[in-house]
Short mmCIF file of C-alpha atoms in Angstrom, two decimals:
data_model
loop_
_atom_site.label_atom_id
_atom_site.label_comp_id
_atom_site.label_asym_id
_atom_site.label_seq_id
_atom_site.Cartn_x
_atom_site.Cartn_y
_atom_site.Cartn_z
CA MET A 1 0.00 0.00 0.00
CA HIS A 2 1.33 3.46 -0.94
CA ALA A 3 1.86 6.10 1.65
CA ALA A 4 -0.55 8.48 -0.06
CA GLU A 5 -3.32 5.96 0.05
CA VAL A 6 -2.55 5.34 3.67
CA GLN A 7 -2.87 8.98 4.47
CA ASN A 8 -6.14 9.24 2.63
CA LYS A 9 -7.60 6.33 4.50
CA THR A 10 -6.58 7.38 7.97
CA GLU A 11 -9.09 9.23 10.03
CA ALA A 12 -8.55 11.27 13.11
CA ALA A 13 -10.75 10.44 16.05
CA PRO A 14 -13.87 12.59 16.19
CA GLY A 15 -13.40 15.90 17.98
CA ASP A 16 -10.53 16.00 20.38
CA GLN A 17 -10.62 12.25 21.08
CA VAL A 18 -7.33 10.47 20.58
CA ASN A 19 -6.88 6.83 19.56
CA ILE A 20 -5.09 4.43 21.83
CA LEU A 21 -4.02 1.13 20.37
CA MET A 22 -3.65 -1.71 22.83
CA VAL A 23 -1.69 -4.76 21.63
CA ASP A 24 -1.55 -8.04 23.52
CA ASP A 25 -1.94 -11.64 22.43
CA GLN A 26 -4.08 -12.25 25.48
CA LEU A 27 -7.58 -10.86 25.01
CA ALA A 28 -8.18 -10.90 28.78
CA LYS A 29 -5.42 -8.36 29.29
CA LEU A 30 -6.83 -6.15 26.58
CA LEU A 31 -10.19 -6.23 28.29
CA SER A 32 -8.65 -5.31 31.62
CA TYR A 33 -6.82 -2.36 30.05
CA GLU A 34 -10.13 -1.35 28.54
CA VAL A 35 -11.71 -1.22 31.95
CA ILE A 36 -8.79 0.67 33.46
CA LEU A 37 -8.73 3.27 30.67
CA ALA A 38 -12.50 3.64 30.29
CA ASP A 39 -12.46 7.05 32.03
CA VAL A 40 -9.54 8.55 30.11
CA GLY A 41 -11.88 9.70 27.35
CA ALA A 42 -9.92 8.13 24.51
CA ASN A 43 -11.00 5.83 21.74
CA LEU A 44 -9.63 2.40 22.64
CA ILE A 45 -8.64 -0.01 19.86
CA LYS A 46 -7.73 -3.59 20.58
CA ALA A 47 -5.29 -5.76 18.64
CA THR A 48 -4.30 -9.30 19.54
CA SER A 49 -1.23 -9.50 17.33
CA ALA A 50 1.47 -7.29 15.90
CA ARG A 51 -0.01 -7.85 12.42
CA GLU A 52 -3.44 -6.72 13.53
CA ALA A 53 -1.83 -3.73 15.24
CA LEU A 54 -0.09 -2.72 12.01
CA GLU A 55 -3.36 -2.90 10.12
CA HIS A 56 -4.91 -0.45 12.60
CA LEU A 57 -1.88 1.80 12.44
CA LEU A 58 -2.20 2.04 8.67
CA LYS A 59 -5.84 3.02 8.86
CA THR A 60 -6.03 5.16 11.94
CA GLU A 61 -4.08 7.97 13.50
CA ILE A 62 -2.79 6.55 16.78
CA ALA A 63 -1.65 8.67 19.70
CA ILE A 64 -0.50 5.96 22.07
CA VAL A 65 0.43 2.32 21.56
CA LEU A 66 0.24 0.20 24.65
CA MET A 67 1.89 -3.13 23.89
CA ASP A 68 3.07 -6.35 25.41
CA VAL A 69 6.76 -6.97 24.96
CA SER A 70 6.49 -10.67 24.44
CA MET A 71 4.13 -11.78 21.72
CA PRO A 72 4.29 -14.71 19.28
CA GLU A 73 5.26 -14.07 15.60
CA MET A 74 6.58 -10.53 16.16
CA ASP A 75 7.49 -9.25 19.59
CA GLY A 76 6.98 -5.76 20.96
CA PHE A 77 10.49 -4.52 20.13
CA GLU A 78 10.10 -5.48 16.47
CA LEU A 79 6.65 -3.89 16.27
CA ALA A 80 7.95 -0.71 17.91
CA GLU A 81 10.76 -0.49 15.34
CA MET A 82 8.32 -0.85 12.46
CA ILE A 83 6.07 1.82 13.89
CA ARG A 84 8.97 4.20 14.29
CA GLN A 85 10.03 3.73 10.68
CA HIS A 86 6.79 5.29 9.53
CA PRO A 87 7.23 9.09 9.50
CA ARG A 88 3.68 9.68 10.60
CA TYR A 89 4.25 7.77 13.82
CA GLN A 90 7.41 9.55 14.89
CA LYS A 91 5.48 11.20 17.68
CA THR A 92 3.36 8.26 18.71
CA ALA A 93 3.98 7.34 22.32
CA ILE A 94 4.80 3.67 22.89
CA ILE A 95 4.33 2.11 26.27
CA PHE A 96 5.62 -1.39 26.91
CA VAL A 97 3.90 -3.68 29.35
CA SER A 98 6.07 -6.50 30.49
CA ALA A 99 5.25 -9.51 32.60
CA VAL A 100 8.78 -10.78 32.79
CA HIS A 101 11.44 -8.99 34.72
CA LEU A 102 13.29 -6.64 32.37
CA THR A 103 17.00 -6.13 32.59
CA GLU A 104 18.45 -2.65 32.22
CA LEU A 105 19.73 -3.77 28.82
CA ASP A 106 16.23 -4.72 27.70
CA ARG A 107 14.96 -1.33 28.81
CA LEU A 108 17.73 0.36 26.87
CA LYS A 109 16.80 -1.65 23.79
CA GLY A 110 13.22 -0.57 24.26
CA TYR A 111 14.15 3.10 24.46
CA GLU A 112 16.32 2.76 21.37
CA VAL A 113 13.37 1.54 19.32
CA GLY A 114 11.28 4.41 20.61
CA ALA A 115 9.54 3.37 23.78
CA ILE A 116 8.44 6.18 26.00
CA ASP A 117 7.77 4.20 29.10
CA TYR A 118 7.59 0.82 30.75
CA ILE A 119 4.85 -0.49 32.92
CA PRO A 120 5.64 -3.60 34.89
CA VAL A 121 3.16 -6.34 35.56
CA PRO A 122 1.15 -6.57 37.67
CA VAL A 123 -0.23 -3.35 36.23
CA ILE A 124 -1.29 -0.84 38.83
CA PRO A 125 -4.46 0.70 37.33
CA GLU A 126 -3.91 4.23 38.71
CA ILE A 127 -0.40 4.36 37.30
CA LEU A 128 -1.47 3.13 33.84
CA ARG A 129 -4.40 5.53 33.81
CA ALA A 130 -2.26 8.44 34.90
CA LYS A 131 0.43 7.75 32.31
CA VAL A 132 -2.01 7.27 29.45
CA SER A 133 -3.95 10.32 30.51
CA VAL A 134 -0.86 12.54 30.51
CA LEU A 135 0.35 11.19 27.17
CA SER A 136 -3.01 11.63 25.46
CA ASP A 137 -3.24 15.17 26.81
CA LEU A 138 0.21 15.84 25.43
CA TYR A 139 -0.76 14.37 22.09
CA ARG A 140 -3.91 16.48 21.94
CA LYS A 141 -2.03 19.64 22.79
CA THR A 142 0.69 18.89 20.26
CA ARG A 143 -1.94 18.33 17.61
CA GLN A 144 -3.71 21.58 18.52
CA LEU A 145 -0.41 23.39 18.36
CA GLU A 146 0.25 21.95 14.93
CA GLU A 147 -3.19 22.98 13.77
CA LEU A 148 -2.62 26.48 15.10
CA ASN A 149 0.70 26.53 13.37
CA HIS A 150 -0.87 25.53 10.07
CA GLU A 151 -3.57 28.11 10.52
CA LEU A 152 -0.94 30.72 11.26
CA GLU A 153 1.08 29.77 8.20
CA ARG A 154 -2.05 29.90 6.08
CA ARG A 155 -2.88 33.36 7.40
CA VAL A 156 0.66 34.59 6.85
CA GLU A 157 0.48 33.32 3.29
CA GLU A 158 -2.89 34.99 2.82
CA ARG A 159 -1.65 38.30 4.19
CA THR A 160 1.52 38.09 2.15
CA ALA A 161 -0.48 37.47 -0.99
CA ALA A 162 -2.83 40.35 -0.16
CA LEU A 163 0.12 42.61 0.55
CA GLU A 164 1.84 41.65 -2.68
CA ALA A 165 -1.37 42.28 -4.58
CA ALA A 166 -1.71 45.68 -2.92
CA MET A 167 1.91 46.52 -3.73
CA ALA A 168 1.46 45.47 -7.33
CA GLY A 169 -1.65 47.64 -7.49
CA GLU A 170 0.24 50.55 -6.02
CA ARG A 171 3.09 50.06 -8.46
CA GLU A 172 0.63 50.05 -11.35
CA ALA A 173 -1.06 53.17 -10.02
CA ARG A 174 2.30 54.89 -9.70
CA ILE A 175 3.29 53.96 -13.23
CA ALA A 176 -0.07 55.21 -14.48
CA ALA A 177 0.37 58.45 -12.52
CA GLU A 178 3.87 58.94 -13.90
CA ALA A 179 2.60 58.33 -17.42
CA ALA A 180 -0.20 60.85 -16.83
CA THR A 181 2.30 63.41 -15.52
CA GLN A 182 4.54 62.83 -18.51
CA ALA A 183 1.56 63.19 -20.85
CA ARG A 184 0.57 66.44 -19.14
CA ASP A 185 4.11 67.82 -19.39
CA ASP A 186 4.41 66.81 -23.01
CA PHE A 187 1.08 68.43 -23.74
CA LEU A 188 1.98 71.64 -21.89
CA SER A 189 5.29 71.76 -23.68
CA VAL A 190 3.69 71.43 -27.10
CA ALA A 191 0.84 73.76 -26.15
CA ALA A 192 3.27 76.42 -24.93
CA HIS A 193 5.25 76.17 -28.14
CA GLU A 194 2.14 76.40 -30.29
CA LEU A 195 0.79 79.36 -28.30
CA LYS A 196 4.05 81.27 -28.40
CA THR A 197 4.57 80.96 -32.14
CA PRO A 198 1.60 83.16 -33.17
CA LEU A 199 2.47 85.49 -30.29
CA THR A 200 5.90 85.96 -31.83
CA GLY A 201 4.36 87.00 -35.13
CA LEU A 202 1.86 89.24 -33.36
CA ARG A 203 4.46 91.00 -31.27
CA ALA A 204 6.93 91.44 -34.12
CA THR A 205 4.18 92.83 -36.35
CA ALA A 206 3.11 95.38 -33.74
CA GLN A 207 6.72 96.40 -33.24
CA ILE A 208 7.37 96.77 -36.96
CA ILE A 209 4.29 98.94 -37.47
CA ALA A 210 5.35 101.12 -34.56
CA ARG A 211 8.87 101.46 -35.96
CA LYS A 212 7.62 102.32 -39.44
CA LEU A 213 5.24 104.94 -38.08
CA LYS A 214 8.05 106.43 -36.07
CA LYS A 215 10.30 106.61 -39.11
CA SER A 216 7.62 108.02 -41.42
CA ASP A 217 7.58 111.46 -39.69
CA ALA A 218 3.79 111.32 -39.94
CA GLU A 219 1.66 112.56 -37.08
CA VAL A 220 0.85 109.38 -35.15
CA PRO A 221 -2.37 109.65 -33.13
CA PRO A 222 -1.91 108.53 -29.50
CA TRP A 223 -4.63 105.87 -29.81
CA LEU A 224 -2.53 104.18 -32.49
CA SER A 225 0.83 104.30 -30.74
CA ASN A 226 -0.77 103.33 -27.41
CA GLY A 227 -2.66 100.52 -29.09
CA LEU A 228 0.47 99.14 -30.69
CA ARG A 229 2.35 99.37 -27.41
CA ALA A 230 -0.51 97.55 -25.70
CA VAL A 231 -0.35 94.74 -28.27
CA ASP A 232 3.39 94.52 -27.75
CA GLU A 233 3.17 94.54 -23.95
CA GLN A 234 0.22 92.20 -23.68
CA SER A 235 1.81 89.63 -25.97
CA GLY A 236 4.88 89.75 -23.75
CA ARG A 237 2.69 89.28 -20.72
CA LEU A 238 0.84 86.39 -22.29
CA ALA A 239 4.18 84.74 -23.07
CA ARG A 240 5.21 85.13 -19.41
CA LEU A 241 1.96 83.51 -18.25
CA ILE A 242 2.49 80.60 -20.62
CA GLY A 243 6.01 80.30 -19.26
CA GLN A 244 4.66 80.21 -15.69
CA LEU A 245 2.41 77.30 -16.53
CA LEU A 246 5.40 75.31 -17.69
CA ASP A 247 7.61 76.49 -14.83
CA VAL A 248 5.19 75.24 -12.25
CA THR A 249 5.08 71.71 -13.63
CA ARG A 250 8.84 71.63 -13.86
CA LEU A 251 9.35 73.01 -10.37
CA ASP A 252 7.23 70.13 -9.09
CA GLN A 253 9.79 67.75 -10.51
CA SER A 254 12.89 69.91 -9.86
CA LYS A 255 13.42 69.95 -13.61
CA LEU A 256 14.01 73.67 -13.89
CA PRO A 257 17.52 74.00 -15.25
CA LEU A 258 19.75 76.33 -13.28
CA GLU A 259 23.11 77.67 -14.36
CA ARG A 260 24.81 79.81 -11.80
CA PRO A 261 27.68 81.95 -13.06
CA ALA A 262 28.79 85.00 -11.06
CA THR A 263 26.34 87.74 -12.02
CA ASP A 264 26.08 91.44 -11.23
CA ILE A 265 22.64 91.68 -9.64
CA ALA A 266 22.83 95.49 -9.57
CA ALA A 267 23.22 95.63 -13.36
CA LEU A 268 20.50 93.06 -13.83
CA ALA A 269 18.12 95.05 -11.61
CA GLU A 270 18.93 98.27 -13.45
CA GLN A 271 18.10 96.67 -16.78
CA ILE A 272 14.79 95.29 -15.52
CA VAL A 273 13.83 98.54 -13.79
CA THR A 274 14.52 100.43 -17.01
CA SER A 275 12.23 98.14 -19.00
CA PHE A 276 9.47 98.40 -16.39
CA THR A 277 9.81 102.21 -16.19
CA ALA A 278 9.03 102.34 -19.92
CA ARG A 279 5.85 100.43 -19.25
CA THR A 280 4.18 102.79 -16.80
CA THR A 281 3.42 106.47 -16.57
CA ARG A 282 1.63 106.43 -13.23
CA HIS A 283 4.40 104.84 -11.20
CA ARG A 284 7.82 106.06 -10.27
CA ILE A 285 10.27 103.18 -9.93
CA VAL A 286 13.27 104.10 -7.80
CA LEU A 287 16.31 101.86 -7.77
CA THR A 288 18.70 102.12 -4.84
CA SER A 289 21.69 99.95 -5.39
CA GLU A 290 25.31 99.40 -4.49
CA ARG A 291 27.58 99.74 -7.49
CA GLU A 292 28.35 96.06 -7.98
CA VAL A 293 26.50 93.24 -6.24
CA ILE A 294 27.90 89.94 -7.41
CA ALA A 295 26.31 86.56 -6.70
CA ASP A 296 26.28 83.13 -8.30
CA VAL A 297 22.83 83.01 -9.84
CA ASP A 298 20.93 81.85 -12.86
CA SER A 299 20.35 85.30 -14.30
CA GLU A 300 17.29 84.27 -16.32
CA SER A 301 15.60 82.90 -13.20
CA ILE A 302 16.48 85.91 -11.05
CA GLU A 303 15.26 88.19 -13.83
CA GLN A 304 12.03 86.22 -13.75
CA VAL A 305 11.72 86.72 -9.97
CA LEU A 306 12.37 90.45 -10.18
CA SER A 307 9.95 90.80 -13.11
CA ASN A 308 7.30 88.93 -11.14
CA LEU A 309 7.78 91.21 -8.15
CA LEU A 310 7.66 94.35 -10.28
CA ASP A 311 4.64 93.02 -12.20
CA ASN A 312 2.88 92.58 -8.86
CA ALA A 313 4.00 95.97 -7.58
CA LEU A 314 2.55 97.69 -10.67
CA LYS A 315 -0.58 95.59 -10.66
CA TYR A 316 -1.38 96.12 -6.99
CA SER A 317 -0.72 99.84 -6.85
CA PRO A 318 -3.38 100.91 -9.33
CA GLU A 319 -3.32 104.48 -8.06
CA GLY A 320 0.30 104.71 -9.09
CA GLY A 321 2.97 105.96 -6.74
CA ARG A 322 6.46 105.10 -5.75
CA ILE A 323 7.94 101.62 -6.15
CA CYS A 324 11.29 101.11 -4.45
CA VAL A 325 13.78 98.53 -5.60
CA GLU A 326 16.86 97.97 -3.42
CA VAL A 327 19.86 95.81 -4.16
CA GLY A 328 22.79 95.41 -1.80
CA SER A 329 25.07 93.20 0.24
CA ILE A 330 24.40 92.01 3.73
CA SER A 331 26.85 90.34 6.03
CA GLU A 332 27.97 86.71 5.92
CA GLY A 333 28.15 86.29 2.18
CA GLN A 334 24.57 87.24 1.46
CA ILE A 335 23.00 89.77 -0.85
CA PHE A 336 19.44 91.07 -0.85
CA ILE A 337 16.88 92.37 -3.30
CA ALA A 338 13.81 94.20 -2.05
CA VAL A 339 10.79 95.46 -3.95
CA ARG A 340 8.34 97.69 -2.14
CA ASP A 341 5.12 99.19 -3.41
CA HIS A 342 2.72 101.60 -1.74
CA GLY A 343 -0.39 99.99 -3.17
CA ILE A 344 -3.40 98.13 -1.89
CA GLY A 345 -1.37 95.67 0.18
CA ILE A 346 -2.56 92.24 1.25
CA ALA A 347 -5.38 91.62 3.73
CA PRO A 348 -3.96 90.25 7.02
CA GLU A 349 -5.96 87.01 6.80
CA ARG A 350 -4.46 86.30 3.38
CA ARG A 351 -0.84 87.03 4.15
CA GLY A 352 -0.07 83.47 5.26
CA SER A 353 -0.98 81.96 1.91
CA ILE A 354 0.55 84.25 -0.68
CA PHE A 355 3.40 81.87 -1.55
CA GLU A 356 1.09 78.94 -2.10
CA ARG A 357 0.61 77.53 -5.54
CA PHE A 358 -2.46 78.91 -7.38
CA TYR A 359 -3.22 81.20 -4.44
CA GLN A 360 -4.69 84.53 -5.46
CA ALA A 361 -4.58 87.12 -2.73
CA HIS A 362 -6.86 89.33 -4.81
CA ALA A 363 -9.10 86.68 -6.32
CA ASP A 364 -12.18 88.85 -5.97
CA ASP A 365 -10.95 91.66 -8.16
CA HIS A 366 -9.91 91.24 -11.73
CA ARG A 367 -6.26 92.02 -11.47
CA SER A 368 -5.17 88.47 -10.63
CA GLY A 369 -3.03 86.26 -12.80
CA LEU A 370 -2.64 82.52 -12.43
CA GLY A 371 -1.62 82.61 -8.78
CA LEU A 372 1.76 81.23 -9.74
CA GLY A 373 4.14 84.19 -9.78
CA LEU A 374 5.08 84.28 -6.09
CA TYR A 375 5.08 80.50 -5.82
CA ILE A 376 7.51 80.14 -8.71
CA SER A 377 9.62 83.04 -7.46
CA GLN A 378 9.97 81.55 -4.01
CA GLN A 379 10.84 78.15 -5.47
CA ILE A 380 13.52 79.69 -7.66
CA ILE A 381 15.01 81.49 -4.68
CA ALA A 382 14.91 78.29 -2.62
CA GLN A 383 16.72 76.46 -5.42
CA HIS A 384 19.44 79.08 -5.08
CA GLY A 385 19.70 78.35 -1.37
CA GLY A 386 18.12 81.69 -0.53
CA GLU A 387 14.85 82.81 0.99
CA MET A 388 12.04 85.12 0.08
CA ILE A 389 9.72 86.81 2.56
CA ALA A 390 6.94 89.36 2.48
CA GLU A 391 6.77 92.34 4.82
CA PHE A 392 3.73 94.50 5.40
CA PRO A 393 4.81 98.05 6.34
CA PRO A 394 2.39 99.88 8.64
CA ASP A 395 2.04 102.72 6.13
CA GLY A 396 0.62 100.37 3.48
CA GLY A 397 1.71 98.38 0.47
CA THR A 398 3.89 95.31 0.44
CA ARG A 399 7.63 94.76 0.61
CA PHE A 400 9.16 91.57 -0.73
CA VAL A 401 12.68 90.73 0.36
CA VAL A 402 14.87 88.17 -1.34
CA ARG A 403 18.10 86.99 0.32
CA LEU A 404 20.61 85.03 -1.72
CA PRO A 405 23.97 83.49 -0.87
CA VAL A 406 26.85 85.06 -2.79
CA HIS A 407 28.27 81.64 -3.62
CA ALA A 408 26.43 78.57 -4.77
CA THR A 409 26.33 76.86 -1.40
CA SER A 410 26.33 73.25 -0.34
CA ARG A 411 23.10 74.07 1.46
CA ALA A 412 21.45 74.70 -1.89
CA ALA A 413 22.94 71.49 -3.23
CA ARG A 414 21.52 69.57 -0.31
CA HIS A 415 18.03 70.92 -0.90
CA HIS A 416 18.14 70.28 -4.60
CA PRO A 417 20.57 67.51 -5.35
CA MET B 1 24.95 101.14 -44.25
CA ALA B 2 24.61 97.96 -46.27
CA ALA B 3 27.21 97.22 -48.89
CA ILE B 4 26.18 95.67 -52.17
CA ASP B 5 28.40 92.66 -51.64
CA GLN B 6 27.19 92.25 -48.08
CA GLN B 7 26.65 88.68 -46.90
CA PRO B 8 22.96 87.93 -46.32
CA ILE B 9 21.29 86.97 -43.09
CA LEU B 10 19.62 83.56 -43.30
CA VAL B 11 16.22 83.47 -41.54
CA VAL B 12 14.95 79.92 -41.00
CA ASP B 13 11.39 79.58 -39.66
CA ASP B 14 8.42 77.49 -40.77
CA ASP B 15 5.96 80.12 -39.51
CA ASP B 16 5.19 82.44 -42.45
CA THR B 17 4.29 85.45 -40.35
CA ILE B 18 7.51 85.26 -38.37
CA ALA B 19 9.65 84.68 -41.45
CA MET B 20 8.01 87.53 -43.39
CA THR B 21 8.07 89.94 -40.46
CA LEU B 22 11.71 89.27 -39.78
CA GLU B 23 12.58 89.62 -43.44
CA SER B 24 10.87 92.99 -43.79
CA PHE B 25 12.33 94.18 -40.47
CA LEU B 26 15.89 93.22 -41.39
CA VAL B 27 15.57 94.62 -44.90
CA GLU B 28 14.32 97.84 -43.37
CA GLU B 29 17.42 97.82 -41.15
CA GLY B 30 19.55 97.58 -44.28
CA TYR B 31 20.46 93.92 -44.40
CA LYS B 32 20.28 91.42 -47.19
CA VAL B 33 18.00 88.58 -46.18
CA MET B 34 17.43 84.97 -47.32
CA VAL B 35 14.40 83.09 -46.02
CA ALA B 36 14.02 79.32 -45.62
CA HIS B 37 11.04 77.47 -44.21
CA ASN B 38 12.83 74.36 -43.06
CA GLY B 39 16.31 72.95 -42.56
CA LYS B 40 16.52 71.47 -46.05
CA GLU B 41 15.75 74.81 -47.74
CA ALA B 42 18.17 76.48 -45.38
CA LEU B 43 20.98 74.13 -46.40
CA GLU B 44 20.34 74.95 -50.07
CA ARG B 45 20.31 78.72 -49.42
CA ALA B 46 23.47 78.52 -47.34
CA GLU B 47 25.22 76.59 -50.06
CA ALA B 48 24.12 79.05 -52.77
CA SER B 49 25.22 82.10 -50.83
CA SER B 50 27.27 81.97 -47.66
CA PRO B 51 25.31 83.76 -44.88
CA ALA B 52 26.77 86.16 -42.33
CA VAL B 53 24.55 84.85 -39.53
CA ILE B 54 21.76 82.29 -39.28
CA LEU B 55 18.59 82.93 -37.27
CA LEU B 56 17.31 79.42 -36.69
CA ASP B 57 13.97 78.11 -35.49
CA MET B 58 14.19 74.61 -34.01
CA LYS B 59 10.84 72.91 -34.50
CA MET B 60 10.22 72.71 -38.23
CA PRO B 61 8.81 70.18 -40.70
CA VAL B 62 10.94 68.35 -43.29
CA MET B 63 14.22 69.08 -41.49
CA ASP B 64 14.33 70.56 -38.01
CA GLY B 65 16.90 72.83 -36.41
CA TRP B 66 18.92 69.99 -34.87
CA ALA B 67 19.30 68.16 -38.18
CA PHE B 68 20.07 71.41 -40.00
CA ALA B 69 22.79 72.42 -37.54
CA SER B 70 24.61 69.12 -37.79
CA ALA B 71 24.31 68.94 -41.60
CA TYR B 72 25.35 72.58 -42.00
CA ARG B 73 28.48 72.09 -39.93
CA GLN B 74 29.49 69.17 -42.09
CA GLN B 75 29.46 71.40 -45.16
CA ASP B 76 32.78 72.75 -46.39
CA GLY B 77 33.83 76.30 -45.91
CA PRO B 78 33.42 78.86 -43.16
CA HIS B 79 30.35 78.49 -40.97
CA ALA B 80 28.18 81.39 -39.97
CA PRO B 81 27.25 81.87 -36.30
CA ILE B 82 23.87 80.33 -35.44
CA ILE B 83 21.35 82.16 -33.25
CA VAL B 84 18.52 79.95 -32.05
CA MET B 85 15.04 81.50 -31.87
CA THR B 86 12.70 79.13 -30.15
CA ALA B 87 9.31 79.07 -28.50
CA ALA B 88 10.43 76.08 -26.45
CA HIS B 89 10.43 76.64 -22.73
CA ASP B 90 14.12 76.06 -22.16
CA SER B 91 15.53 77.96 -25.11
CA ARG B 92 19.00 77.97 -23.56
CA GLN B 93 19.03 74.20 -23.41
CA ARG B 94 17.86 73.93 -27.02
CA ALA B 95 20.66 76.27 -28.03
CA SER B 96 23.28 74.33 -26.13
CA GLU B 97 22.07 71.07 -27.66
CA ILE B 98 23.28 72.24 -31.06
CA ALA B 99 26.16 74.32 -29.67
CA ALA B 100 24.56 77.49 -31.04
CA ASP B 101 26.38 80.79 -30.71
CA GLY B 102 23.40 82.61 -29.22
CA PHE B 103 19.72 82.21 -28.45
CA ILE B 104 16.64 84.36 -28.01
CA PRO B 105 13.35 83.07 -26.62
CA LYS B 106 10.14 83.72 -28.55
CA PRO B 107 8.28 86.01 -28.55
CA PHE B 108 11.28 88.33 -28.83
CA ASP B 109 11.67 92.05 -28.87
CA LEU B 110 12.97 93.14 -32.29
CA ASP B 111 15.50 95.55 -30.76
CA GLU B 112 16.86 92.77 -28.58
CA LEU B 113 17.11 90.46 -31.57
CA LEU B 114 18.91 93.13 -33.54
CA ALA B 115 21.35 93.81 -30.72
CA LEU B 116 22.08 90.10 -30.31
CA MET B 117 22.54 89.58 -34.04
CA ARG B 118 24.93 92.51 -34.40
CA ARG B 119 27.25 90.93 -31.87
CA TYR B 120 27.89 88.15 -34.36
CA LEU B 121 28.11 90.27 -37.49
CA PRO B 122 31.45 91.41 -38.89
CA GLU B 123 31.94 95.18 -38.65
#
């Protein structure tokens, strides 16, 4: 008979009951054991020969074998050895009952083939009952432990599988999200390009008409020159807004390229102030600057920051007035840029949010842009290892202060590796 | 201001409005101008008449700015400086990709373009 078939045919005792196999060639002894063990609560199986015992062992899961040492055909030692050879009965407890006096050598032989215990004849019922009781308890507990163990393993496997499934799901979601981000960036990139191309034609056309009018010596009515300037300016502004849209997606991924050669911030500021002065008649832009203020910066980005700040200063001082730009050195290898307007200022409850992405401090009037200018500016300054703050002077308006390290610092590298 | 035997400026842009506007602007400023609408045309123009400077758009059909730059530099003879005009977001990066001499982001100011271009023109 194959082992698999054996396993299929064996049945555990119902519930927690264990099977005890009693083997003796004398039926009378088996009956007496039966009486003694009646209260143990086990299922008692009788066998009158080693052969019969083996048949039971093949069919039934046996916790304890109680056997006579001396039997005809096959004695107890031989039977015990055969039982032990079967892997399923490694843990079966074998108790020898012996009528003859056993030498120490015999006992040793018995232990070698796997006996757990010896019970001498005459059998003392209390001792047999106690031993069998303890061993069947032990067997039950071991079996429960094994069941628990299996259950635990099953649950661990279940959880592991669930966890792996969840992780795979998360991975898929992340890949999908990355693909979506890439698609968005690609789209924005193409869209920006396509939007800027007609703007280029528009702006150049307006500029050419203005130049030709200027050269023609003809009397140019103000509505025409103003209109052309407006087209020129507004197309520039539209281009900046398109640029902001792209900047903000790139900032999110630290993709904004930064080159940081030593740059004269004072000269840069002067150039920007000059171009903004040409744009307004109501405001007076005053630049206060040290002669040379050198710092390692990406001049395009810093120009963008300063343009954003001046854009805001013009936009939020609709009554006109003075706009102060300061550039200078401060101690410990830092320089500063400050832009102050005397305009409508920012309501105290909104001051905490002005650097947030898409935040519009003046959402309820119609001056607002995309809510990206200050966010992008602050990110650019942070990428330089500097900081940007807003101050709210008691006499009105807003003052933005940018502090930048003179040299590209390791601090900046740590923030943006 | 412009001599008769002056070398032309090669304007390469697939957008008609931009190409035409630049042409009329530069002619007005006294320069000789050649216009091409893609890299392939630009290579032919450059071969026919050696330009003084090339104003190059990058994204074009048929042959784009990248392909033009590499093909142009493989041609014999002296090579004119290339100024990249691009509507791409990182115009500086585009310019450095083809080792251009200068770049100007679109939409540009004509005075700025003129000032940039003059830096690369022989006196």
